[in-house]
Amino acid sequence: MSRTPTDDELLARADAIAGRAYAPYSGFNVGCALLLRDGSVVCGVNVENAAYPLGVCAERTAFSRAIVEGARPGDFAVAAITASPCGGCRQWLIEMGVERVVFRHGGGVRTMTPAELLPETFEL
Ligand SMILES: [Zn+2]
């Protein structure tokens, strides 16, 4: 029986998976490891495209993989990311109901809630 990974372990998973990023244009590899409430971990990387706006962030590939596997908003406990999430991904973090977001920023590691990352958020 495996125990729940710590935030540091999740960030290490994000670091490891970042090497699989497809980022030939920016050269900026990003990894994301999502901890679901059932204890499973789903990872993602950024996937760029020659038509730049079509690129997809690591957070969004991870969430998309989890959704394909049957996860739904509210199933996510932690998102560990190797970089600060962009504005669009902050909206995803809100929508998916993540409890806390752990990410590298300014040479350190920050832990924030999605609401702290995106106050006064858009809601349906
Ligand atoms: Zn993003």
PDB file of C-alpha atoms and ligand atoms in Angstrom:
ATOM      1  CA  MET A   1       0.000   0.000   0.000  1.00  0.00           C
ATOM      2  CA  SER A   2       1.488   3.315  -1.028  1.00  0.00           C
ATOM      3  CA  ARG A   3       1.264   6.371   1.160  1.00  0.00           C
ATOM      4  CA  THR A   4       0.222   9.787  -0.041  1.00  0.00           C
ATOM      5  CA  PRO A   5       3.161  11.663  -1.569  1.00  0.00           C
ATOM      6  CA  THR A   6       4.347  14.840   0.126  1.00  0.00           C
ATOM      7  CA  ASP A   7       4.370  18.186  -1.665  1.00  0.00           C
ATOM      8  CA  ASP A   8       8.143  17.875  -2.086  1.00  0.00           C
ATOM      9  CA  GLU A   9       7.733  14.444  -3.649  1.00  0.00           C
ATOM     10  CA  LEU A  10       5.067  15.763  -6.001  1.00  0.00           C
ATOM     11  CA  LEU A  11       7.346  18.606  -7.052  1.00  0.00           C
ATOM     12  CA  ALA A  12      10.098  16.049  -7.681  1.00  0.00           C
ATOM     13  CA  ARG A  13       7.675  14.121  -9.909  1.00  0.00           C
ATOM     14  CA  ALA A  14       6.929  17.358 -11.786  1.00  0.00           C
ATOM     15  CA  ASP A  15      10.668  18.002 -12.177  1.00  0.00           C
ATOM     16  CA  ALA A  16      11.221  14.507 -13.550  1.00  0.00           C
ATOM     17  CA  ILE A  17       8.369  14.602 -16.049  1.00  0.00           C
ATOM     18  CA  ALA A  18       9.366  18.070 -17.319  1.00  0.00           C
ATOM     19  CA  GLY A  19      12.082  16.352 -19.341  1.00  0.00           C
ATOM     20  CA  ARG A  20       9.367  14.966 -21.593  1.00  0.00           C
ATOM     21  CA  ALA A  21       8.052  18.413 -22.512  1.00  0.00           C
ATOM     22  CA  TYR A  22       7.833  19.283 -26.180  1.00  0.00           C
ATOM     23  CA  ALA A  23       9.089  22.851 -26.094  1.00  0.00           C
ATOM     24  CA  PRO A  24      11.306  23.408 -29.159  1.00  0.00           C
ATOM     25  CA  TYR A  25      10.288  27.067 -29.506  1.00  0.00           C
ATOM     26  CA  SER A  26      10.653  28.417 -25.981  1.00  0.00           C
ATOM     27  CA  GLY A  27      13.082  25.816 -24.674  1.00  0.00           C
ATOM     28  CA  PHE A  28      11.163  26.174 -21.403  1.00  0.00           C
ATOM     29  CA  ASN A  29      10.230  22.723 -20.156  1.00  0.00           C
ATOM     30  CA  VAL A  30       7.467  22.625 -17.562  1.00  0.00           C
ATOM     31  CA  GLY A  31       6.142  19.667 -15.598  1.00  0.00           C
ATOM     32  CA  CYS A  32       3.018  19.298 -13.478  1.00  0.00           C
ATOM     33  CA  ALA A  33       2.059  16.518 -11.050  1.00  0.00           C
ATOM     34  CA  LEU A  34      -1.530  16.370  -9.817  1.00  0.00           C
ATOM     35  CA  LEU A  35      -2.404  14.505  -6.647  1.00  0.00           C
ATOM     36  CA  LEU A  36      -5.962  13.245  -6.733  1.00  0.00           C
ATOM     37  CA  ARG A  37      -7.981  12.627  -3.586  1.00  0.00           C
ATOM     38  CA  ASP A  38      -7.847   8.871  -4.249  1.00  0.00           C
ATOM     39  CA  GLY A  39      -4.047   9.056  -3.891  1.00  0.00           C
ATOM     40  CA  SER A  40      -3.239   8.659  -7.571  1.00  0.00           C
ATOM     41  CA  VAL A  41      -0.871  11.032  -9.365  1.00  0.00           C
ATOM     42  CA  VAL A  42      -1.346  12.266 -12.925  1.00  0.00           C
ATOM     43  CA  CYS A  43       1.443  14.192 -14.651  1.00  0.00           C
ATOM     44  CA  GLY A  44       1.588  16.562 -17.596  1.00  0.00           C
ATOM     45  CA  VAL A  45       4.091  18.577 -19.602  1.00  0.00           C
ATOM     46  CA  ASN A  46       3.834  21.579 -21.880  1.00  0.00           C
ATOM     47  CA  VAL A  47       3.340  20.766 -25.559  1.00  0.00           C
ATOM     48  CA  GLU A  48       4.174  23.592 -27.952  1.00  0.00           C
ATOM     49  CA  ASN A  49       3.252  24.159 -31.570  1.00  0.00           C
ATOM     50  CA  ALA A  50       4.723  26.215 -34.408  1.00  0.00           C
ATOM     51  CA  ALA A  51       1.497  28.219 -34.263  1.00  0.00           C
ATOM     52  CA  TYR A  52       2.395  29.501 -30.795  1.00  0.00           C
ATOM     53  CA  PRO A  53      -1.076  30.116 -29.319  1.00  0.00           C
ATOM     54  CA  LEU A  54      -1.945  26.462 -29.927  1.00  0.00           C
ATOM     55  CA  GLY A  55       0.600  25.281 -27.375  1.00  0.00           C
ATOM     56  CA  VAL A  56      -0.754  23.667 -24.207  1.00  0.00           C
ATOM     57  CA  CYS A  57       0.585  24.174 -20.683  1.00  0.00           C
ATOM     58  CA  ALA A  58       1.730  21.314 -18.437  1.00  0.00           C
ATOM     59  CA  GLU A  59      -1.147  21.919 -16.022  1.00  0.00           C
ATOM     60  CA  ARG A  60      -3.714  21.604 -18.774  1.00  0.00           C
ATOM     61  CA  THR A  61      -2.247  18.412 -20.229  1.00  0.00           C
ATOM     62  CA  ALA A  62      -2.235  16.897 -16.717  1.00  0.00           C
ATOM     63  CA  PHE A  63      -5.849  17.911 -16.024  1.00  0.00           C
ATOM     64  CA  SER A  64      -6.890  16.675 -19.463  1.00  0.00           C
ATOM     65  CA  ARG A  65      -5.263  13.296 -18.877  1.00  0.00           C
ATOM     66  CA  ALA A  66      -6.992  12.990 -15.508  1.00  0.00           C
ATOM     67  CA  ILE A  67     -10.372  13.902 -16.984  1.00  0.00           C
ATOM     68  CA  VAL A  68      -9.922  11.273 -19.689  1.00  0.00           C
ATOM     69  CA  GLU A  69      -9.246   8.731 -16.928  1.00  0.00           C
ATOM     70  CA  GLY A  70     -12.531   9.633 -15.224  1.00  0.00           C
ATOM     71  CA  ALA A  71     -11.589  12.408 -12.788  1.00  0.00           C
ATOM     72  CA  ARG A  72     -13.920  15.353 -12.310  1.00  0.00           C
ATOM     73  CA  PRO A  73     -13.614  18.806 -10.727  1.00  0.00           C
ATOM     74  CA  GLY A  74     -13.266  18.371  -6.979  1.00  0.00           C
ATOM     75  CA  ASP A  75     -11.174  15.193  -7.303  1.00  0.00           C
ATOM     76  CA  PHE A  76      -7.882  17.120  -7.130  1.00  0.00           C
ATOM     77  CA  ALA A  77      -5.986  17.796  -3.909  1.00  0.00           C
ATOM     78  CA  VAL A  78      -2.631  19.250  -4.989  1.00  0.00           C
ATOM     79  CA  ALA A  79      -1.093  20.618  -8.187  1.00  0.00           C
ATOM     80  CA  ALA A  80       2.719  20.688  -8.122  1.00  0.00           C
ATOM     81  CA  ILE A  81       4.252  22.719 -10.945  1.00  0.00           C
ATOM     82  CA  THR A  82       7.841  23.464 -11.870  1.00  0.00           C
ATOM     83  CA  ALA A  83       6.974  27.097 -12.684  1.00  0.00           C
ATOM     84  CA  SER A  84       4.439  29.722 -11.705  1.00  0.00           C
ATOM     85  CA  PRO A  85       1.093  28.953 -13.400  1.00  0.00           C
ATOM     86  CA  CYS A  86       0.002  31.340 -16.148  1.00  0.00           C
ATOM     87  CA  GLY A  87      -3.241  33.275 -15.942  1.00  0.00           C
ATOM     88  CA  GLY A  88      -5.169  30.759 -18.044  1.00  0.00           C
ATOM     89  CA  CYS A  89      -4.034  27.834 -15.914  1.00  0.00           C
ATOM     90  CA  ARG A  90      -5.045  29.718 -12.774  1.00  0.00           C
ATOM     91  CA  GLN A  91      -8.587  29.663 -14.135  1.00  0.00           C
ATOM     92  CA  TRP A  92      -8.259  25.894 -14.683  1.00  0.00           C
ATOM     93  CA  LEU A  93      -6.966  25.420 -11.125  1.00  0.00           C
ATOM     94  CA  ILE A  94     -10.074  27.220  -9.863  1.00  0.00           C
ATOM     95  CA  GLU A  95     -12.448  25.225 -12.056  1.00  0.00           C
ATOM     96  CA  MET A  96     -10.901  21.885 -11.093  1.00  0.00           C
ATOM     97  CA  GLY A  97     -11.241  22.655  -7.382  1.00  0.00           C
ATOM     98  CA  VAL A  98      -7.612  22.070  -6.440  1.00  0.00           C
ATOM     99  CA  GLU A  99      -6.950  22.548  -2.702  1.00  0.00           C
ATOM    100  CA  ARG A 100      -3.458  23.953  -2.989  1.00  0.00           C
ATOM    101  CA  VAL A 101      -0.886  24.753  -5.634  1.00  0.00           C
ATOM    102  CA  VAL A 102       2.831  24.179  -5.029  1.00  0.00           C
ATOM    103  CA  PHE A 103       5.193  25.807  -7.522  1.00  0.00           C
ATOM    104  CA  ARG A 104       8.668  27.182  -8.016  1.00  0.00           C
ATOM    105  CA  HIS A 105       8.963  30.935  -8.080  1.00  0.00           C
ATOM    106  CA  GLY A 106      11.850  33.315  -7.596  1.00  0.00           C
ATOM    107  CA  GLY A 107      14.273  30.580  -6.580  1.00  0.00           C
ATOM    108  CA  GLY A 108      11.933  29.204  -3.912  1.00  0.00           C
ATOM    109  CA  VAL A 109       8.832  27.089  -3.544  1.00  0.00           C
ATOM    110  CA  ARG A 110       5.463  28.749  -3.015  1.00  0.00           C
ATOM    111  CA  THR A 111       2.246  27.162  -1.773  1.00  0.00           C
ATOM    112  CA  MET A 112      -0.987  29.012  -2.470  1.00  0.00           C
ATOM    113  CA  THR A 113      -4.660  28.281  -2.948  1.00  0.00           C
ATOM    114  CA  PRO A 114      -6.222  28.794  -6.373  1.00  0.00           C
ATOM    115  CA  ALA A 115      -8.286  31.652  -4.896  1.00  0.00           C
ATOM    116  CA  GLU A 116      -5.087  33.380  -3.772  1.00  0.00           C
ATOM    117  CA  LEU A 117      -3.637  32.928  -7.259  1.00  0.00           C
ATOM    118  CA  LEU A 118      -6.739  34.301  -8.943  1.00  0.00           C
ATOM    119  CA  PRO A 119      -8.837  36.484  -6.662  1.00  0.00           C
ATOM    120  CA  GLU A 120     -12.281  37.700  -7.662  1.00  0.00           C
ATOM    121  CA  THR A 121     -12.396  34.916 -10.218  1.00  0.00           C
ATOM    122  CA  PHE A 122     -14.811  34.461 -13.039  1.00  0.00           C
ATOM    123  CA  GLU A 123     -17.653  32.143 -12.018  1.00  0.00           C
ATOM    124  CA  LEU A 124     -20.603  30.675 -13.861  1.00  0.00           C
TER     125      LEU A 124
HETATM  126 ZN    ZN B   1      -0.563  27.794 -18.229  1.00  0.00          ZN
END
